[in-house]
Short mmCIF file of C-alpha atoms (C1' of nucleotides) in Angstrom, two decimals:
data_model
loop_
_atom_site.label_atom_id
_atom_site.label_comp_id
_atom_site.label_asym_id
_atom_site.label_seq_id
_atom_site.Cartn_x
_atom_site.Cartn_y
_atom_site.Cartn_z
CA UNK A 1 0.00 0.00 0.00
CA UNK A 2 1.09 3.45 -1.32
CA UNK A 3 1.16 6.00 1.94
CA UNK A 4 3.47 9.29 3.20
CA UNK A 5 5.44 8.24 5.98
CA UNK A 6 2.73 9.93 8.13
CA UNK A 7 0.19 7.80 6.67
CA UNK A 8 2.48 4.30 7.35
CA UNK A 9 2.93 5.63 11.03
CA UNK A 10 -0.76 5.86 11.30
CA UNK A 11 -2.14 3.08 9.68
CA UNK A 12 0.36 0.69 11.72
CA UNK A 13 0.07 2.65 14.82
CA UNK A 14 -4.11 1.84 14.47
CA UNK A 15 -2.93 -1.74 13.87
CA UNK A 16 -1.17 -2.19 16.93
CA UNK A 17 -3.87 -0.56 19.07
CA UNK A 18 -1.59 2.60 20.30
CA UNK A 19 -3.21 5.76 20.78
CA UNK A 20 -1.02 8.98 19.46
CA UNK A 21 -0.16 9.80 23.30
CA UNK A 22 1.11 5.94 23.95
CA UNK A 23 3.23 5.53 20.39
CA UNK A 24 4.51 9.04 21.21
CA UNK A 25 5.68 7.72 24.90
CA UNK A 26 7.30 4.93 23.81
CA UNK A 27 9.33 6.96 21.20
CA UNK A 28 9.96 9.81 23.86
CA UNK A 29 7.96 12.66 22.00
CA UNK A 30 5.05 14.88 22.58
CA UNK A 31 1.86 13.22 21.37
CA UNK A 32 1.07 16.62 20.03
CA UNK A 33 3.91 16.59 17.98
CA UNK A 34 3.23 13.36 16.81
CA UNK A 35 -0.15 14.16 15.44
CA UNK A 36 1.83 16.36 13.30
CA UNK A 37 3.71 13.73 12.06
CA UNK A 38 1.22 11.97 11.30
CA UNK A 39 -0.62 14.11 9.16
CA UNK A 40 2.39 15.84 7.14
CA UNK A 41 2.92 19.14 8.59
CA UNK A 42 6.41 18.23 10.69
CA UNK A 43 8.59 15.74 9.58
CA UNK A 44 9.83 12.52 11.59
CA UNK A 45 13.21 12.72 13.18
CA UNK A 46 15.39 10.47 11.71
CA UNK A 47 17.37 9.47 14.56
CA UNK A 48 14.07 8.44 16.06
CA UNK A 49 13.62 5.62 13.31
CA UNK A 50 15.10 2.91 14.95
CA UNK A 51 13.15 3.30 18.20
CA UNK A 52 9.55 3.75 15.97
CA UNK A 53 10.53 0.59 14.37
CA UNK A 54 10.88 -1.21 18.03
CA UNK A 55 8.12 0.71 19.03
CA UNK A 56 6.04 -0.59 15.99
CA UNK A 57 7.82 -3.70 15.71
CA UNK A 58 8.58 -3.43 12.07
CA UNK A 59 11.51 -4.21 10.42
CA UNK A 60 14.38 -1.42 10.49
CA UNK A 61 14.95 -1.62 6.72
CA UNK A 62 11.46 -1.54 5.95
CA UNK A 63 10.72 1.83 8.17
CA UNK A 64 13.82 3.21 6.55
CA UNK A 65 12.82 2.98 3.27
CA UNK A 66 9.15 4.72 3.54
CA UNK A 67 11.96 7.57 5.34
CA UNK A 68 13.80 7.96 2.93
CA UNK A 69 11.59 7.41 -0.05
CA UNK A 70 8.70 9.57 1.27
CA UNK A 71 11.67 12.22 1.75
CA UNK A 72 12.97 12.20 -1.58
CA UNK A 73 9.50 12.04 -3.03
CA UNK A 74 8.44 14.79 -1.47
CA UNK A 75 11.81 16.93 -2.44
CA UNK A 76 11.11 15.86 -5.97
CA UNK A 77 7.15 16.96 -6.36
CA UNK A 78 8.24 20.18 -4.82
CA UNK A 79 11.16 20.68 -7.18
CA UNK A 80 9.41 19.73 -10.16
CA UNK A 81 12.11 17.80 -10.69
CA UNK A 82 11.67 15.29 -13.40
CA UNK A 83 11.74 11.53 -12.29
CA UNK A 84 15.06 10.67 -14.68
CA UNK A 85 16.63 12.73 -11.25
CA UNK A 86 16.19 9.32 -9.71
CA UNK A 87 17.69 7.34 -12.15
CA UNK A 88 20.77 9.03 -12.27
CA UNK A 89 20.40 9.20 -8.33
CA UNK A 90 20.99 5.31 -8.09
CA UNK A 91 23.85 5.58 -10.68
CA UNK A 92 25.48 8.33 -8.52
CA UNK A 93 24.96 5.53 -5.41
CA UNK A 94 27.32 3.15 -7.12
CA UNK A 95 29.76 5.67 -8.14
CA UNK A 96 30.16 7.15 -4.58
CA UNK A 97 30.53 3.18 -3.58
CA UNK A 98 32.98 3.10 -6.19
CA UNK A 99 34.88 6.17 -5.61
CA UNK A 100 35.30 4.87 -1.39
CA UNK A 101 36.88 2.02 -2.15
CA UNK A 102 39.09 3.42 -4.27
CA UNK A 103 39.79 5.37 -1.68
CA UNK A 104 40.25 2.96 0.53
CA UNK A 105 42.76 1.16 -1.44
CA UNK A 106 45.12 4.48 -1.54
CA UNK A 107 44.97 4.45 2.68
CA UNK A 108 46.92 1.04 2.84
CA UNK B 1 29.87 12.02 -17.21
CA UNK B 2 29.27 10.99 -13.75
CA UNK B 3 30.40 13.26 -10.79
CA UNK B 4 29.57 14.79 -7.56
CA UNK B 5 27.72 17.83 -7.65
CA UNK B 6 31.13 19.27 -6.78
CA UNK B 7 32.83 17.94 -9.57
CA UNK B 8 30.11 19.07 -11.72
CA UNK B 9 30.61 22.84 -10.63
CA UNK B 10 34.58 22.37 -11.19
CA UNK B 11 34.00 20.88 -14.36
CA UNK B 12 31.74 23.37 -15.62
CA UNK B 13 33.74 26.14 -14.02
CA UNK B 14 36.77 25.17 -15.74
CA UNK B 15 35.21 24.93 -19.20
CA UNK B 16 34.52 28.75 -18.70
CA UNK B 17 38.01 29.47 -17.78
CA UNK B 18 36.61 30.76 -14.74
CA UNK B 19 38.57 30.87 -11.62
CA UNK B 20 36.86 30.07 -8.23
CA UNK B 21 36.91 33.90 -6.96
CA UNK B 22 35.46 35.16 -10.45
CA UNK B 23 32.61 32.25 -10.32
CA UNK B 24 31.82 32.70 -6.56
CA UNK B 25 31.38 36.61 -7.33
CA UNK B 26 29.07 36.02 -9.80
CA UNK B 27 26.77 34.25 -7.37
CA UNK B 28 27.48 36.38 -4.63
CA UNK B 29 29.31 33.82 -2.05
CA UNK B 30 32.48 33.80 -0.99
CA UNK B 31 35.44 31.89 -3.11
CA UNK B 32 36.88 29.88 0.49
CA UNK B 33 32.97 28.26 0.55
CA UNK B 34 33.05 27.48 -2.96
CA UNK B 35 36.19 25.88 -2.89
CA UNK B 36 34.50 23.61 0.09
CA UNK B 37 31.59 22.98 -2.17
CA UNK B 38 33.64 22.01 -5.03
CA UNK B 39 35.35 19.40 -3.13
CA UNK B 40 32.67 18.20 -1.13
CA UNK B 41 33.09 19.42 2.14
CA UNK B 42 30.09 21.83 2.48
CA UNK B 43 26.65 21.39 0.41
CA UNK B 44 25.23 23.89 -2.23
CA UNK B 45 22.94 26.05 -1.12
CA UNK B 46 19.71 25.45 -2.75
CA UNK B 47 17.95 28.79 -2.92
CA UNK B 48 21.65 29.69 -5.49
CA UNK B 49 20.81 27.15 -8.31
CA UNK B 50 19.28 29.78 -10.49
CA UNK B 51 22.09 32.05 -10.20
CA UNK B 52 24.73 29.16 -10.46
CA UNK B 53 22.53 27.54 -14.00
CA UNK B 54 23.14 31.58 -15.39
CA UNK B 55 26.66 31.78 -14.55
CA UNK B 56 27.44 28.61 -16.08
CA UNK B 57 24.97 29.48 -18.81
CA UNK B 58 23.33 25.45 -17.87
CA UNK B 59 19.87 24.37 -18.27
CA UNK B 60 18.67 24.59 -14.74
CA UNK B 61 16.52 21.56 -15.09
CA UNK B 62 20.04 20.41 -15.76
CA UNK B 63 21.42 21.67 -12.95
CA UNK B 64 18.52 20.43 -10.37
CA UNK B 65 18.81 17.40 -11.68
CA UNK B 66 22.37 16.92 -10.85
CA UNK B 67 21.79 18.85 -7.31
CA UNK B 68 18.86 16.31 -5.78
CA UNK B 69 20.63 13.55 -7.96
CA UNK B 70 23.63 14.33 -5.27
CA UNK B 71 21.52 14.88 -2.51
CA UNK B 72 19.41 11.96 -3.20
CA UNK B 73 22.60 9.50 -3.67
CA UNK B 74 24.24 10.45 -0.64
CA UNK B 75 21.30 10.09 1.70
CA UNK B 76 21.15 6.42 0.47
CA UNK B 77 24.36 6.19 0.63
CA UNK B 78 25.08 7.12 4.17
CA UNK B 79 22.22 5.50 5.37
CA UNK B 80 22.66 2.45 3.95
CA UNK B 81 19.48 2.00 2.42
CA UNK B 82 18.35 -0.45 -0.28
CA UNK B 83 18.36 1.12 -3.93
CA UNK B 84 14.90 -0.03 -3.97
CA UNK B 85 13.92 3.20 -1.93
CA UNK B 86 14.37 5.10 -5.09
CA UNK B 87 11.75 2.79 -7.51
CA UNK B 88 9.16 3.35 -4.32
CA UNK B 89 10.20 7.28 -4.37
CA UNK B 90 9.08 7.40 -7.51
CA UNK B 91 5.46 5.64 -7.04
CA UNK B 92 5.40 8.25 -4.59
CA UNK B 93 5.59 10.83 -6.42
CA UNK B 94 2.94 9.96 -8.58
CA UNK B 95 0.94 9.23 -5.43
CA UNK B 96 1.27 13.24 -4.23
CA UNK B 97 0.52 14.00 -7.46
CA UNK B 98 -2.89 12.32 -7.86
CA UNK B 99 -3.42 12.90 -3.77
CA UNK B 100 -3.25 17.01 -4.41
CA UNK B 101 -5.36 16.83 -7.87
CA UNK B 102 -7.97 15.20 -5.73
CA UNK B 103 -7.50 17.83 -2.98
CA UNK B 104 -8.32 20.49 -5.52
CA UNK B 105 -10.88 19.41 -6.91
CA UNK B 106 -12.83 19.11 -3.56
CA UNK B 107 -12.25 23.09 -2.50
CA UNK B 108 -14.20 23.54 -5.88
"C1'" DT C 1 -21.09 17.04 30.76
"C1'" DT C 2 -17.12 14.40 31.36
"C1'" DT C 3 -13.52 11.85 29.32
"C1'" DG C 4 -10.23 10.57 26.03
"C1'" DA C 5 -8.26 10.93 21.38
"C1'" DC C 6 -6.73 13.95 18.50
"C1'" DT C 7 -5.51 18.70 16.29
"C1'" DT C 8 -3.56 23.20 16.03
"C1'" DG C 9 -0.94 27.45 17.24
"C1'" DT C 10 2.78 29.43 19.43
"C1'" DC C 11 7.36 30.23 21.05
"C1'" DA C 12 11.64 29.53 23.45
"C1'" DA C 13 15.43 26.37 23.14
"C1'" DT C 14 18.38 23.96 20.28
"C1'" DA C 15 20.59 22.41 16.26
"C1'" DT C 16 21.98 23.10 11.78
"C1'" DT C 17 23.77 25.71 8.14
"C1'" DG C 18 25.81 29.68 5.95
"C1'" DT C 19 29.09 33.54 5.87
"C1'" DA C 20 33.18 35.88 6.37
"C1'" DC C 21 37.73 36.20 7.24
"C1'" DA C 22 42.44 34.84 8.47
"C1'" DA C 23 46.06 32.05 7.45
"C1'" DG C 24 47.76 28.67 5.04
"C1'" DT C 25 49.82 25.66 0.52
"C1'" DG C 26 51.54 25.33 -4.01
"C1'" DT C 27 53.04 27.08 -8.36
"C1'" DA C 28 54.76 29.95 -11.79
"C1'" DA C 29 56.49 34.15 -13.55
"C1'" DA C 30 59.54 38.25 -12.73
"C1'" DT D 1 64.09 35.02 -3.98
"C1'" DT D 2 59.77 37.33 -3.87
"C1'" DT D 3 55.55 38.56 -5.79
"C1'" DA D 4 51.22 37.18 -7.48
"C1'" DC D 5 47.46 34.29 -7.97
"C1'" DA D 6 44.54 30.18 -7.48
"C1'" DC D 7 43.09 27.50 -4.32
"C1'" DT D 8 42.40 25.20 0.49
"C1'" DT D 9 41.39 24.91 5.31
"C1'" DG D 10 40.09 26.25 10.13
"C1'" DT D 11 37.21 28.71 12.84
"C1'" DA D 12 34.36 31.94 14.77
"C1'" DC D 13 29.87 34.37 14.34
"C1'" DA D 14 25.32 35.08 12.32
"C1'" DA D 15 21.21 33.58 10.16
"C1'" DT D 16 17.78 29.85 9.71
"C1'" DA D 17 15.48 25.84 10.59
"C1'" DT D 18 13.96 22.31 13.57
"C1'" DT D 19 12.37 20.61 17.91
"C1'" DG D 20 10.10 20.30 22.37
"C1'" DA D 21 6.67 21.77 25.28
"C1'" DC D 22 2.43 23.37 26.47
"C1'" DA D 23 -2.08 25.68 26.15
"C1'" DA D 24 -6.32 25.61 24.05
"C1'" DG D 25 -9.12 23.91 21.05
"C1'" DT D 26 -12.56 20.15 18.30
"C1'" DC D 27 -15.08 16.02 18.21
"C1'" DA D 28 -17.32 11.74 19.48
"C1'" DA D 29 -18.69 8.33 22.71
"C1'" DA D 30 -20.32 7.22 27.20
#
DNA sequence: TTTGACTTGTCAATATTGTACAAGTGTAAA
DNA sequence: TTTACACTTGTACAATATTGACAAGTCAAA
């Protein structure tokens, strides 16, 4: 199912039975705050990903993802930035991998 | 070619035969930050892409497309996430798309 | 009409980022 | 040499953005 990361934090916190004051407890925020999250007008914290994920009990890689993806999405539709920006985007992944261990080889 | 946004600036700074003083001038910064910027120690200031597309005389759909590009890569990069994030970015995309055409249709 | 879940606005505190400037390296011409 | 110029790097300070906290609200169910 397609969501914003506000959206996936709701529709899993509603699966798990958590009100907005308890998920917002167990992740050490305001529930206020949360709410806010929730419905797009702040954005998550990402050093609070890993304890959401514990919190939710879903995988780290999978709440990572709808991050980052929801991030970059949302970068792009304001940007009007066509979608080929994404393309080269993974191609520029593998270079930077590339150009570390390069790198890496000149340190020893 | 494939660079850094850096490399990009150098590249298209040297093919002007511009030095780093005359190009920061031109979009009003400081020469010591663009030097940083060129080699990857400091990021580009977003709001200075128009300025930077006329002073290299670039396409600035060009130009945005290498910025996010770099932004996008080294997100996934440093955060070690799968390059899958970028195929569900762009379903997302389409997804804010549709949600806000919905969204204005209703305050009609 | 009370309670609980949620939303919204505001603002000080904090963190992040940008800017400017000083002081450096390296190189090449005078 | 020494002067000049392109560039690099470190570091404060300023400007901006983000966050946390709380008050005050709506709404629905009991």
């Amino acid at each position: 199912m397609l969501t914003t990361f506000g959206e996936y934090i709701r529709k899993h916190r509603a699966e798990k039975g958590l009100t907005l004051t308890q998920l917002a407890a167990k992740i050490g925020m305001d529930s206020a705050n949360l709410s806010k999250i929730e419905n797009g007008r702040r954005s998550f914290d990402e050093k609070r990903l890993k304890s959401l994920s514990q919190a939710l009990e879903i995988d780290i890689e999978e709440i990572k993802m709808e991050y980052f993806s929801d991030l970059f999405a949302h970068k792009l539709y304001h940007s009007n930035c066509s979608s080929e920006t994404l393309v080269l985007a993974e191609k520029k992944v593998k270079y930077l991998a590339q150009k570390s261990a390069k790198q890496g080889k000149i340190t020893f």
